[in-house]
mmCIF file of C-alpha atoms and ligand atoms in Angstrom:
data_model
loop_
_atom_site.group_PDB
_atom_site.id
_atom_site.type_symbol
_atom_site.label_atom_id
_atom_site.label_comp_id
_atom_site.label_asym_id
_atom_site.label_seq_id
_atom_site.Cartn_x
_atom_site.Cartn_y
_atom_site.Cartn_z
ATOM 1 C CA MET Z 1 127.966 112.695 112.205
ATOM 2 C CA ASN Z 2 124.952 112.295 114.579
ATOM 3 C CA GLY Z 3 125.894 109.112 116.545
ATOM 4 C CA GLU Z 4 122.657 109.078 118.435
ATOM 5 C CA ARG Z 5 120.502 108.950 115.357
ATOM 6 C CA LEU Z 6 122.601 106.362 113.737
ATOM 7 C CA LYS Z 7 122.404 104.297 116.875
ATOM 8 C CA ARG Z 8 118.576 104.511 116.608
ATOM 9 C CA VAL Z 9 118.438 103.650 112.971
ATOM 10 C CA ARG Z 10 120.466 100.547 113.643
ATOM 11 C CA GLN Z 11 117.983 99.682 116.341
ATOM 12 C CA ALA Z 12 115.141 100.199 113.843
ATOM 13 C CA ILE Z 13 116.829 98.079 111.372
ATOM 14 C CA LYS Z 14 117.106 95.300 114.019
ATOM 15 C CA GLU Z 15 113.473 95.597 114.869
ATOM 16 C CA ALA Z 16 112.268 95.466 111.343
ATOM 17 C CA GLY Z 17 114.268 92.195 110.922
ATOM 18 C CA VAL Z 18 116.368 93.471 107.937
ATOM 19 C CA ASP Z 19 120.038 93.365 107.343
ATOM 20 C CA ALA Z 20 120.437 97.010 105.898
ATOM 21 C CA VAL Z 21 118.218 99.748 104.908
ATOM 22 C CA LEU Z 22 117.982 102.151 101.893
ATOM 23 C CA VAL Z 23 116.985 105.673 102.782
ATOM 24 C CA SER Z 24 115.817 107.724 99.700
ATOM 25 C CA SER Z 25 113.345 110.272 101.119
ATOM 26 C CA PRO Z 26 114.836 113.674 101.380
ATOM 27 C CA GLU Z 27 113.915 114.206 105.015
ATOM 28 C CA ASN Z 28 115.234 110.848 106.433
ATOM 29 C CA ARG Z 29 118.246 111.002 104.312
ATOM 30 C CA ARG Z 30 119.130 114.530 105.773
ATOM 31 C CA TYR Z 31 118.161 113.469 109.275
ATOM 32 C CA LEU Z 32 120.424 110.634 109.306
ATOM 33 C CA SER Z 33 123.349 111.846 107.328
ATOM 34 C CA GLY Z 34 123.310 115.663 107.137
ATOM 35 C CA PHE Z 35 123.069 115.571 103.370
ATOM 36 C CA THR Z 36 121.157 118.613 101.938
ATOM 37 C CA GLY Z 37 121.386 117.574 98.250
ATOM 38 C CA THR Z 38 118.236 116.577 96.286
ATOM 39 C CA SER Z 39 119.717 113.290 94.866
ATOM 40 C CA GLY Z 40 121.126 110.367 96.629
ATOM 41 C CA VAL Z 41 120.284 107.252 98.782
ATOM 42 C CA LEU Z 42 121.816 105.969 101.942
ATOM 43 C CA LEU Z 43 122.739 102.522 102.576
ATOM 44 C CA ILE Z 44 123.011 101.710 106.337
ATOM 45 C CA SER Z 45 123.710 98.497 108.083
ATOM 46 C CA ALA Z 46 125.303 97.308 111.283
ATOM 47 C CA GLU Z 47 128.674 97.634 109.686
ATOM 48 C CA GLU Z 48 128.544 100.518 107.236
ATOM 49 C CA ASN Z 49 127.167 104.028 106.443
ATOM 50 C CA ARG Z 50 127.261 104.952 102.868
ATOM 51 C CA LEU Z 51 125.760 107.703 100.638
ATOM 52 C CA LEU Z 52 125.350 106.967 97.032
ATOM 53 C CA THR Z 53 125.245 110.200 95.036
ATOM 54 C CA ASP Z 54 126.189 111.501 91.601
ATOM 55 C CA PHE Z 55 128.869 113.895 90.337
ATOM 56 C CA ARG Z 56 126.902 116.974 91.206
ATOM 57 C CA TYR Z 57 126.841 116.327 94.894
ATOM 58 C CA VAL Z 58 130.080 114.299 95.673
ATOM 59 C CA GLU Z 59 132.105 117.237 96.961
ATOM 60 C CA GLN Z 60 129.102 118.706 98.850
ATOM 61 C CA ALA Z 61 128.414 115.314 100.480
ATOM 62 C CA GLY Z 62 131.962 114.981 101.532
ATOM 63 C CA ARG Z 63 131.567 118.132 103.546
ATOM 64 C CA GLU Z 64 128.201 117.444 105.030
ATOM 65 C CA CYS Z 65 128.194 113.756 105.764
ATOM 66 C CA ALA Z 66 130.935 112.960 108.332
ATOM 67 C CA GLY Z 67 130.940 109.284 109.160
ATOM 68 C CA PHE Z 68 129.582 108.246 105.811
ATOM 69 C CA GLU Z 69 131.479 106.854 102.943
ATOM 70 C CA ILE Z 70 130.606 108.732 99.844
ATOM 71 C CA VAL Z 71 130.184 106.520 96.739
ATOM 72 C CA ARG Z 72 129.983 108.365 93.399
ATOM 73 C CA VAL Z 73 127.138 107.014 91.229
ATOM 74 C CA GLU Z 74 128.235 106.451 87.552
ATOM 75 C CA LYS Z 75 125.097 105.347 85.724
ATOM 76 C CA THR Z 76 122.228 104.695 88.179
ATOM 77 C CA TRP Z 77 122.256 104.251 91.957
ATOM 78 C CA VAL Z 78 120.617 100.960 91.653
ATOM 79 C CA GLN Z 79 123.665 99.635 89.587
ATOM 80 C CA THR Z 80 126.063 101.091 92.125
ATOM 81 C CA LEU Z 81 124.040 99.575 94.852
ATOM 82 C CA ARG Z 82 124.097 96.166 93.068
ATOM 83 C CA ASP Z 83 127.883 96.391 92.814
ATOM 84 C CA ILE Z 84 128.221 97.155 96.351
ATOM 85 C CA ILE Z 85 126.032 94.431 97.836
ATOM 86 C CA ALA Z 86 127.454 91.748 95.594
ATOM 87 C CA PHE Z 87 130.145 91.565 98.251
ATOM 88 C CA ARG Z 88 127.762 91.587 101.184
ATOM 89 C CA SER Z 89 125.329 89.167 102.827
ATOM 90 C CA TYR Z 90 122.237 91.359 103.049
ATOM 91 C CA PRO Z 91 119.342 88.763 102.217
ATOM 92 C CA ARG Z 92 116.781 91.290 103.571
ATOM 93 C CA ILE Z 93 117.014 94.999 102.877
ATOM 94 C CA GLY Z 94 114.540 97.699 104.006
ATOM 95 C CA PHE Z 95 113.361 100.526 101.830
ATOM 96 C CA GLU Z 96 110.860 103.427 102.076
ATOM 97 C CA GLY Z 97 107.709 102.216 100.597
ATOM 98 C CA SER Z 98 105.747 105.579 100.553
ATOM 99 C CA HIS Z 99 108.714 107.300 98.841
ATOM 100 C CA LEU Z 100 110.035 104.810 96.133
ATOM 101 C CA THR Z 101 108.087 104.811 93.077
ATOM 102 C CA TYR Z 102 106.778 101.599 91.636
ATOM 103 C CA ARG Z 103 108.983 101.665 88.663
ATOM 104 C CA LEU Z 104 112.121 102.212 90.786
ATOM 105 C CA TYR Z 105 110.999 99.449 93.240
ATOM 106 C CA SER Z 106 110.514 97.038 90.230
ATOM 107 C CA THR Z 107 113.988 97.926 88.852
ATOM 108 C CA LEU Z 108 115.504 97.668 92.279
ATOM 109 C CA ALA Z 109 113.852 94.136 92.935
ATOM 110 C CA GLU Z 110 115.058 92.867 89.832
ATOM 111 C CA ALA Z 111 118.617 94.106 90.058
ATOM 112 C CA LEU Z 112 119.014 92.861 93.647
ATOM 113 C CA ALA Z 113 117.378 89.565 93.402
ATOM 114 C CA PRO Z 114 117.298 87.338 95.267
ATOM 115 C CA VAL Z 115 117.426 89.975 98.040
ATOM 116 C CA GLN Z 116 114.097 90.425 99.672
ATOM 117 C CA LEU Z 117 112.965 94.086 99.991
ATOM 118 C CA GLU Z 118 110.940 95.092 103.052
ATOM 119 C CA ASP Z 119 109.013 98.394 103.446
ATOM 120 C CA ILE Z 120 110.106 100.010 106.762
ATOM 121 C CA LYS Z 121 109.279 103.603 105.983
ATOM 122 C CA SER Z 122 107.013 104.183 109.010
ATOM 123 C CA GLY Z 123 109.758 102.792 111.349
ATOM 124 C CA LEU Z 124 112.279 105.428 109.972
ATOM 125 C CA ASP Z 125 109.715 108.335 110.062
ATOM 126 C CA ARG Z 126 109.172 107.510 113.780
ATOM 127 C CA LEU Z 127 112.699 108.193 114.474
ATOM 128 C CA ARG Z 128 112.124 111.942 113.670
ATOM 129 C CA ALA Z 129 109.077 112.372 115.758
ATOM 130 C CA VAL Z 130 110.953 113.385 119.004
ATOM 131 C CA LYS Z 131 113.025 116.409 118.391
ATOM 132 C CA ASP Z 132 116.365 117.337 120.144
ATOM 133 C CA ASN Z 133 117.070 120.799 121.347
ATOM 134 C CA GLU Z 134 118.842 121.892 118.155
ATOM 135 C CA GLU Z 135 115.838 120.993 116.100
ATOM 136 C CA ILE Z 136 113.314 122.649 118.424
ATOM 137 C CA LYS Z 137 115.413 125.745 118.192
ATOM 138 C CA LEU Z 138 115.206 125.836 114.301
ATOM 139 C CA ILE Z 139 111.468 125.283 114.362
ATOM 140 C CA HIS Z 140 111.036 128.062 117.096
ATOM 141 C CA ARG Z 141 113.045 130.506 115.020
ATOM 142 C CA GLY Z 142 110.763 129.865 112.099
ATOM 143 C CA VAL Z 143 107.726 130.212 114.114
ATOM 144 C CA LEU Z 144 108.977 133.553 115.587
ATOM 145 C CA MET Z 145 109.747 134.688 111.981
ATOM 146 C CA VAL Z 146 106.234 134.176 110.805
ATOM 147 C CA ASP Z 147 104.921 135.894 114.105
ATOM 148 C CA GLU Z 148 106.950 138.866 113.159
ATOM 149 C CA ALA Z 149 105.779 138.875 109.637
ATOM 150 C CA PHE Z 150 102.260 138.714 110.675
ATOM 151 C CA ALA Z 151 102.726 141.586 113.119
ATOM 152 C CA GLN Z 152 104.195 143.702 110.350
ATOM 153 C CA LEU Z 153 101.866 142.884 107.423
ATOM 154 C CA CYS Z 154 98.513 142.163 109.070
ATOM 155 C CA GLU Z 155 97.447 145.721 108.685
ATOM 156 C CA THR Z 156 98.011 145.486 104.925
ATOM 157 C CA ILE Z 157 95.156 143.086 104.598
ATOM 158 C CA ARG Z 158 92.665 145.714 103.320
ATOM 159 C CA PRO Z 159 89.639 145.713 101.049
ATOM 160 C CA GLY Z 160 90.914 145.567 97.444
ATOM 161 C CA VAL Z 161 94.096 143.684 98.179
ATOM 162 C CA VAL Z 162 94.458 140.577 95.971
ATOM 163 C CA GLU Z 163 95.143 137.430 98.028
ATOM 164 C CA ARG Z 164 98.114 136.526 95.767
ATOM 165 C CA ASP Z 165 99.772 139.840 96.372
ATOM 166 C CA PHE Z 166 99.482 139.570 99.989
ATOM 167 C CA SER Z 167 100.990 135.988 99.889
ATOM 168 C CA LEU Z 168 103.935 137.447 97.788
ATOM 169 C CA ALA Z 169 104.497 140.313 100.209
ATOM 170 C CA LEU Z 170 104.601 137.846 103.095
ATOM 171 C CA GLU Z 171 106.927 135.539 101.256
ATOM 172 C CA ALA Z 172 109.298 138.266 100.392
ATOM 173 C CA PHE Z 173 109.312 139.379 103.993
ATOM 174 C CA LEU Z 174 110.207 136.016 105.208
ATOM 175 C CA ARG Z 175 112.878 135.311 102.584
ATOM 176 C CA GLN Z 176 114.445 138.608 103.296
ATOM 177 C CA ARG Z 177 114.921 137.468 106.960
ATOM 178 C CA GLY Z 178 116.604 134.100 106.263
ATOM 179 C CA GLY Z 179 113.669 131.887 105.444
ATOM 180 C CA GLU Z 180 114.725 129.420 102.863
ATOM 181 C CA ARG Z 181 111.354 128.947 101.320
ATOM 182 C CA MET Z 182 107.790 128.583 102.493
ATOM 183 C CA SER Z 183 106.723 125.367 104.227
ATOM 184 C CA PHE Z 184 103.881 125.042 101.546
ATOM 185 C CA ASP Z 185 101.832 127.118 99.161
ATOM 186 C CA THR Z 186 100.501 130.060 101.334
ATOM 187 C CA ILE Z 187 96.810 129.861 101.982
ATOM 188 C CA VAL Z 188 95.077 133.187 101.912
ATOM 189 C CA ALA Z 189 91.283 132.335 101.743
ATOM 190 C CA SER Z 190 88.969 135.123 102.022
ATOM 191 C CA GLY Z 191 85.155 135.550 102.045
ATOM 192 C CA THR Z 192 83.347 132.440 100.894
ATOM 193 C CA ARG Z 193 86.804 130.968 99.944
ATOM 194 C CA ALA Z 194 87.498 130.842 103.741
ATOM 195 C CA ALA Z 195 85.269 127.783 103.679
ATOM 196 C CA LEU Z 196 87.947 126.098 101.687
ATOM 197 C CA PRO Z 197 90.315 124.550 104.269
ATOM 198 C CA HIS Z 198 93.232 124.713 101.691
ATOM 199 C CA GLY Z 199 92.325 127.711 99.690
ATOM 200 C CA VAL Z 200 95.851 128.604 98.321
ATOM 201 C CA ALA Z 201 95.991 132.357 97.514
ATOM 202 C CA SER Z 202 93.996 133.305 94.376
ATOM 203 C CA ASP Z 203 93.308 136.346 92.270
ATOM 204 C CA LYS Z 204 90.335 137.245 94.431
ATOM 205 C CA ALA Z 205 90.454 140.729 95.985
ATOM 206 C CA ILE Z 206 89.816 140.918 99.748
ATOM 207 C CA GLU Z 207 86.457 142.585 100.572
ATOM 208 C CA SER Z 208 85.196 144.534 103.633
ATOM 209 C CA GLY Z 209 83.500 141.991 105.903
ATOM 210 C CA ASP Z 210 85.512 138.962 104.769
ATOM 211 C CA LEU Z 211 86.990 136.499 107.067
ATOM 212 C CA VAL Z 212 90.469 135.868 105.843
ATOM 213 C CA VAL Z 213 92.066 132.464 106.803
ATOM 214 C CA LEU Z 214 95.859 132.954 106.595
ATOM 215 C CA ASP Z 215 97.911 129.774 106.866
ATOM 216 C CA CYS Z 216 101.616 129.807 106.176
ATOM 217 C CA GLY Z 217 104.985 128.685 107.456
ATOM 218 C CA VAL Z 218 108.646 129.298 106.517
ATOM 219 C CA VAL Z 219 111.597 126.723 106.521
ATOM 220 C CA TYR Z 220 114.630 127.674 108.485
ATOM 221 C CA GLY Z 221 117.677 125.536 108.746
ATOM 222 C CA GLY Z 222 115.730 122.889 107.028
ATOM 223 C CA TYR Z 223 112.923 122.896 109.523
ATOM 224 C CA ALA Z 224 109.369 123.917 108.793
ATOM 225 C CA SER Z 225 106.991 125.963 110.784
ATOM 226 C CA ASP Z 226 103.248 126.317 110.464
ATOM 227 C CA PHE Z 227 100.720 129.131 111.427
ATOM 228 C CA THR Z 228 97.115 130.047 110.923
ATOM 229 C CA ARG Z 229 95.138 133.048 112.093
ATOM 230 C CA THR Z 230 91.836 134.269 110.879
ATOM 231 C CA ILE Z 231 91.373 138.033 110.248
ATOM 232 C CA LEU Z 232 88.067 140.092 109.905
ATOM 233 C CA VAL Z 233 88.456 142.799 107.376
ATOM 234 C CA GLU Z 234 87.252 146.319 108.192
ATOM 235 C CA ALA Z 235 83.788 145.602 109.541
ATOM 236 C CA GLU Z 236 81.817 144.775 112.571
ATOM 237 C CA PRO Z 237 81.716 141.000 112.917
ATOM 238 C CA ALA Z 238 78.504 139.241 111.966
ATOM 239 C CA THR Z 239 76.908 137.046 114.686
ATOM 240 C CA TRP Z 240 77.904 133.900 112.806
ATOM 241 C CA GLN Z 241 81.431 134.992 112.377
ATOM 242 C CA GLU Z 242 81.926 135.892 116.002
ATOM 243 C CA GLU Z 243 80.217 132.603 117.147
ATOM 244 C CA ILE Z 244 82.419 130.393 115.038
ATOM 245 C CA TYR Z 245 85.595 132.160 115.987
ATOM 246 C CA ARG Z 246 84.670 131.652 119.699
ATOM 247 C CA VAL Z 247 83.955 127.976 119.252
ATOM 248 C CA VAL Z 248 87.277 127.399 117.309
ATOM 249 C CA LEU Z 249 89.310 129.230 119.865
ATOM 250 C CA ALA Z 250 87.750 127.241 122.723
ATOM 251 C CA ALA Z 251 88.319 124.019 120.773
ATOM 252 C CA GLN Z 252 92.012 125.017 120.063
ATOM 253 C CA GLN Z 253 92.601 125.726 123.778
ATOM 254 C CA ALA Z 254 90.941 122.437 124.717
ATOM 255 C CA GLY Z 255 93.404 120.658 122.391
ATOM 256 C CA ILE Z 256 96.426 122.494 123.600
ATOM 257 C CA ASP Z 257 95.457 121.859 127.299
ATOM 258 C CA LYS Z 258 95.524 117.969 126.477
ATOM 259 C CA VAL Z 259 99.092 118.102 125.268
ATOM 260 C CA ARG Z 260 101.592 116.160 127.438
ATOM 261 C CA PRO Z 261 103.657 113.147 127.408
ATOM 262 C CA GLY Z 262 101.688 109.793 127.697
ATOM 263 C CA VAL Z 263 98.445 111.171 126.123
ATOM 264 C CA ARG Z 264 97.318 109.513 123.013
ATOM 265 C CA ALA Z 265 97.406 111.971 119.961
ATOM 266 C CA ALA Z 266 93.667 110.852 119.420
ATOM 267 C CA GLU Z 267 92.823 112.279 122.822
ATOM 268 C CA VAL Z 268 93.913 115.751 121.659
ATOM 269 C CA ASP Z 269 91.857 115.421 118.696
ATOM 270 C CA ALA Z 270 88.874 114.338 120.674
ATOM 271 C CA ALA Z 271 89.300 117.225 123.141
ATOM 272 C CA ALA Z 272 89.215 119.881 120.356
ATOM 273 C CA ARG Z 273 86.624 118.111 118.263
ATOM 274 C CA GLY Z 274 84.343 117.652 121.150
ATOM 275 C CA VAL Z 275 84.020 121.452 121.686
ATOM 276 C CA ILE Z 276 83.137 121.928 118.075
ATOM 277 C CA GLU Z 277 80.579 118.980 118.073
ATOM 278 C CA ASP Z 278 79.032 120.274 121.336
ATOM 279 C CA ALA Z 279 78.433 123.631 119.645
ATOM 280 C CA GLY Z 280 76.729 121.953 116.811
ATOM 281 C CA TYR Z 281 79.455 122.437 114.140
ATOM 282 C CA GLY Z 282 80.822 118.805 114.095
ATOM 283 C CA GLU Z 283 80.014 118.281 110.516
ATOM 284 C CA TYR Z 284 82.013 121.439 109.478
ATOM 285 C CA PHE Z 285 85.288 120.305 110.930
ATOM 286 C CA GLY Z 286 86.365 117.626 108.506
ATOM 287 C CA HIS Z 287 90.186 117.487 109.002
ATOM 288 C CA GLY Z 288 92.533 116.167 111.818
ATOM 289 C CA THR Z 289 93.388 118.612 114.782
ATOM 290 C CA GLY Z 290 97.066 118.684 114.084
ATOM 291 C CA HIS Z 291 100.322 117.109 113.114
ATOM 292 C CA GLY Z 292 104.064 116.877 113.790
ATOM 293 C CA VAL Z 293 106.209 119.428 112.309
ATOM 294 C CA GLY Z 294 109.868 119.015 111.498
ATOM 295 C CA LEU Z 295 112.006 118.478 108.383
ATOM 296 C CA ASN Z 296 108.640 117.977 106.831
ATOM 297 C CA VAL Z 297 105.755 120.284 107.542
ATOM 298 C CA HIS Z 298 103.430 117.314 108.165
ATOM 299 C CA GLU Z 299 104.930 114.338 109.860
ATOM 300 C CA ALA Z 300 104.429 112.114 112.903
ATOM 301 C CA PRO Z 301 102.547 112.253 115.251
ATOM 302 C CA HIS Z 302 99.163 112.809 113.563
ATOM 303 C CA LEU Z 303 96.643 114.362 115.816
ATOM 304 C CA SER Z 304 93.553 112.617 114.348
ATOM 305 C CA ALA Z 305 90.855 110.262 115.581
ATOM 306 C CA SER Z 306 92.326 107.187 114.038
ATOM 307 C CA SER Z 307 95.909 107.930 115.243
ATOM 308 C CA GLU Z 308 97.538 105.285 117.516
ATOM 309 C CA GLU Z 309 100.466 107.473 118.396
ATOM 310 C CA VAL Z 310 101.255 108.403 122.013
ATOM 311 C CA LEU Z 311 102.716 111.918 122.720
ATOM 312 C CA GLU Z 312 106.278 112.088 124.138
ATOM 313 C CA ALA Z 313 108.291 114.897 125.476
ATOM 314 C CA GLY Z 314 110.124 116.627 122.521
ATOM 315 C CA MET Z 315 107.510 116.126 119.971
ATOM 316 C CA VAL Z 316 106.479 119.290 118.224
ATOM 317 C CA VAL Z 317 102.939 119.487 116.894
ATOM 318 C CA THR Z 318 100.353 121.893 115.591
ATOM 319 C CA VAL Z 319 96.939 122.448 117.071
ATOM 320 C CA GLU Z 320 94.557 123.774 114.389
ATOM 321 C CA PRO Z 321 90.929 122.960 114.531
ATOM 322 C CA GLY Z 322 88.616 124.910 112.176
ATOM 323 C CA ILE Z 323 84.976 125.425 111.170
ATOM 324 C CA TYR Z 324 84.101 125.872 107.523
ATOM 325 C CA LEU Z 325 80.665 126.842 106.428
ATOM 326 C CA PRO Z 326 80.032 126.256 102.742
ATOM 327 C CA GLY Z 327 79.033 129.428 100.910
ATOM 328 C CA LYS Z 328 79.738 131.693 104.074
ATOM 329 C CA GLY Z 329 83.416 131.450 105.210
ATOM 330 C CA GLY Z 330 85.462 129.733 107.811
ATOM 331 C CA VAL Z 331 87.818 130.086 110.792
ATOM 332 C CA ARG Z 332 90.931 128.135 111.678
ATOM 333 C CA ILE Z 333 93.472 128.918 114.406
ATOM 334 C CA GLU Z 334 96.761 127.227 114.597
ATOM 335 C CA ASP Z 335 99.755 127.306 116.960
ATOM 336 C CA VAL Z 336 102.954 125.231 117.125
ATOM 337 C CA VAL Z 337 103.273 123.494 120.447
ATOM 338 C CA VAL Z 338 106.244 121.522 122.062
ATOM 339 C CA VAL Z 339 105.277 118.576 124.271
ATOM 340 C CA ARG Z 340 107.190 119.197 127.484
ATOM 341 C CA ASP Z 341 107.222 116.997 130.706
ATOM 342 C CA ASP Z 342 105.140 119.419 132.496
ATOM 343 C CA GLY Z 343 102.679 120.093 129.651
ATOM 344 C CA PRO Z 344 102.379 122.129 126.493
ATOM 345 C CA GLU Z 345 104.778 124.908 125.459
ATOM 346 C CA VAL Z 346 103.158 127.095 122.908
ATOM 347 C CA LEU Z 347 105.835 128.495 120.662
ATOM 348 C CA THR Z 348 103.532 130.816 118.495
ATOM 349 C CA THR Z 349 103.316 134.245 120.049
ATOM 350 C CA THR Z 350 100.764 135.953 117.802
ATOM 351 C CA PRO Z 351 97.662 136.810 119.943
ATOM 352 C CA LYS Z 352 94.451 134.850 119.079
ATOM 353 C CA ASN Z 353 92.180 135.767 121.924
ATOM 354 C CA TYR Z 354 90.107 138.004 119.741
ATOM 355 C CA LEU Z 355 89.069 138.276 116.039
ATOM 356 C CA PHE Z 356 91.811 140.238 114.381
ATOM 357 C CA ARG Z 357 90.498 143.382 112.628
ATOM 358 C CA ALA Z 358 92.524 144.468 109.758
HETATM 359 MN MN1 MN N 1 99.237 122.772 109.835
#
């Protein structure tokens, strides 16, 4: 049982003005209870910690969730929940609005009436933004696994190699070393496809002179990592290729240099974006500069212009600006960075100070 996390969720329950909370998203459920199964819901209040789950997971939950009473769901968890709270006084119950489907919400509201349901998802997500040392270790391990994979496999990015085959080799390498799964579908975007910021590996063969954007991550111990490098395949760089690489690299460094406690997430974005805008490529950088990484590969804090979050020591974020020129290609560079009291600690070790030649 993680008493510190339960203390903080009880504080969040109080702040949200609810009497109890239902936690159904896999990340928050795992964060608060330790449960790694794929089906179940937590009921947490000032007085109780319960996990409602079905036959498949009862034994596993008993092992994983010290401090939680495991309740076996017979028909649906909504019915089980209704039976439990019939004996409670919980006039207002929080739930995760961006996770619960509309249909489930409707069923829940009807079954629990007259209980009032309040969406407190963002209040729960915020609990995960600052990582403890154990969490940072798991993320670091994943980051280093990907660094190792890149060092081993980079030179296999050759003309004629199909994007999808490369991603498969990369995934096999990482799985053999203990990676549970990839953080997301691996992006291998070569040639003009490199202008697609999320160009998932396709059947295209890599060609000489292509820029290849490789964006991937591995999940280790439940925690995601995230990584991007751009590689030039077997050619002298064209002037435009060298130029956008240089600009993205400078932008990425400007973003990293801003990372420290007390700095607004939007300032990190502004620092990176400013370099790209000053070079005249502002319209070709259409996504945020980075995001928190943890149980979810994209989580708080969000490093974007509209973010109102403020960095705190222990947050783990990516810094990943890019330039995408339609019909030509693109460049993105991404590292994972820990917010430390004395500034940024970059976990990613793969070099980036030059355009990789494969
Ligand atoms: Mn990322």
